[in-house]
CSV table of C-alpha atoms in Angstrom, one decimal:
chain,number,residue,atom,x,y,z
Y,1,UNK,CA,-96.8,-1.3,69.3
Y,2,UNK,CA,-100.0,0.4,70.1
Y,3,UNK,CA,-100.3,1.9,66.9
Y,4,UNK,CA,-102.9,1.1,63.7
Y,5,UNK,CA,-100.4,0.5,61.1
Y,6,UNK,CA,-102.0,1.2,57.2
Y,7,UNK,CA,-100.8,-0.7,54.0
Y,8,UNK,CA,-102.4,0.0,50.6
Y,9,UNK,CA,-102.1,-2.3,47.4
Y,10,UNK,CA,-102.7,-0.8,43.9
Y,11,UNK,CA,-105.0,-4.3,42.5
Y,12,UNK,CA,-104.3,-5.3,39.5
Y,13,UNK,CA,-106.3,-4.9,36.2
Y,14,UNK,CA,-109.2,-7.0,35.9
Y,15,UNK,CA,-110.0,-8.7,32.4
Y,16,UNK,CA,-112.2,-6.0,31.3
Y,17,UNK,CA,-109.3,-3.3,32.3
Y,18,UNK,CA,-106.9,-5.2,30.4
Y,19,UNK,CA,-108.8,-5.8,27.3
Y,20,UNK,CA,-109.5,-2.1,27.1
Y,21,UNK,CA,-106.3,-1.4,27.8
Y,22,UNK,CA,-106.8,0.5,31.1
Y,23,UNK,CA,-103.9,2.4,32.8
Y,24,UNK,CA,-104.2,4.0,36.1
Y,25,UNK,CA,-101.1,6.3,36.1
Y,26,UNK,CA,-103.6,8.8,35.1
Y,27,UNK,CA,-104.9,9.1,38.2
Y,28,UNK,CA,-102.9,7.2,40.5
Y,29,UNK,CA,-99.2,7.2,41.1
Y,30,UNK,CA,-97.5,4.9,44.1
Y,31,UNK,CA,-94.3,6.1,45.5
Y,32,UNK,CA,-93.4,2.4,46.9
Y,33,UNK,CA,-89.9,4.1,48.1
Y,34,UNK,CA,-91.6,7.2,49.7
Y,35,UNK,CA,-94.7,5.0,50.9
Y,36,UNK,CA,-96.8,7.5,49.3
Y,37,UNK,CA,-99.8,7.4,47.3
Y,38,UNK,CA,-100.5,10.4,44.7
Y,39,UNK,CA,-103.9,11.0,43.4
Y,40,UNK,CA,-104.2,13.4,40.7
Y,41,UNK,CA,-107.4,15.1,40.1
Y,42,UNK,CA,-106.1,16.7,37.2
Y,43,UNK,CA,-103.4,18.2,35.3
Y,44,UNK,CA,-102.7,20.5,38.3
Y,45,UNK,CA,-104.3,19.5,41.3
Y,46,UNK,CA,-103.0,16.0,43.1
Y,47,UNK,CA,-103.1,14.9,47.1
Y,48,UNK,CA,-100.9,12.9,48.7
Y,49,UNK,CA,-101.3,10.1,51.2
Y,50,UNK,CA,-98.2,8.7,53.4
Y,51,UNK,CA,-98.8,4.9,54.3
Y,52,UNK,CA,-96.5,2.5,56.3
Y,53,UNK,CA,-96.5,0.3,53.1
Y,54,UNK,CA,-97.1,0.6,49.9
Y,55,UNK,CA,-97.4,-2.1,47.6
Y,56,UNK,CA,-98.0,-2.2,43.3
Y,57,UNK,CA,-100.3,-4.3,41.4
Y,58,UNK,CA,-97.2,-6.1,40.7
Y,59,UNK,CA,-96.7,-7.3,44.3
Y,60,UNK,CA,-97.1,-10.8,44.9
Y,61,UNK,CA,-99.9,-13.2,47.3
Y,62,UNK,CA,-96.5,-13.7,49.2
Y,63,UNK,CA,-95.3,-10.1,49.4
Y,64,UNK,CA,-98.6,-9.1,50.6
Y,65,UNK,CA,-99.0,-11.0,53.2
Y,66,UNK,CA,-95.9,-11.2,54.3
Y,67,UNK,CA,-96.0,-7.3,54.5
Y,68,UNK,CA,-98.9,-7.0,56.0
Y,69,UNK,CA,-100.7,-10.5,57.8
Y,70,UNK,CA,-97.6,-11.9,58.9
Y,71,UNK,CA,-96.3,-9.6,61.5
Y,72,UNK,CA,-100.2,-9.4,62.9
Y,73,UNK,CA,-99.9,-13.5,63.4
Y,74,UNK,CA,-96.6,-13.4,64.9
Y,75,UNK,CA,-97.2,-11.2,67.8
């Protein structure tokens, strides 16, 4: 209560990503667990971002909002 609460989503590929066969784990790495989000700049430099959810391109319409709208409508 009283507090901004911050989700991030990792989108999922669009049809020109896929067809080229883009991957973002070069770049991007999403600790769901941790609720952390790495960005690597490059092989040795990264910074890290701590969220109160974090959700992959894999999770659903449902997940989202039931993650992140629902408890917004409830109260």
């Amino acid at each position: 209560p009283g507090r901004v609460r911050v989700a991030i989503r990792l989108r999922p590929r669009n049809a020109e990503e896929l067809a080229a066969d883009a991957d973002f784990a070069d770049c991007v790495e999403l600790q769901p667990e941790l609720k952390r989000l790495k960005l690597r700049k490059n092989n040795w430099d990264s910074d890290t971002y701590e969220f109160d959810e974090v959700l992959t391109e894999f999770a659903s319409q449902k997940r989202v909002y039931e993650v992140v709208a629902k408890p917004v409508v409830e109260i």
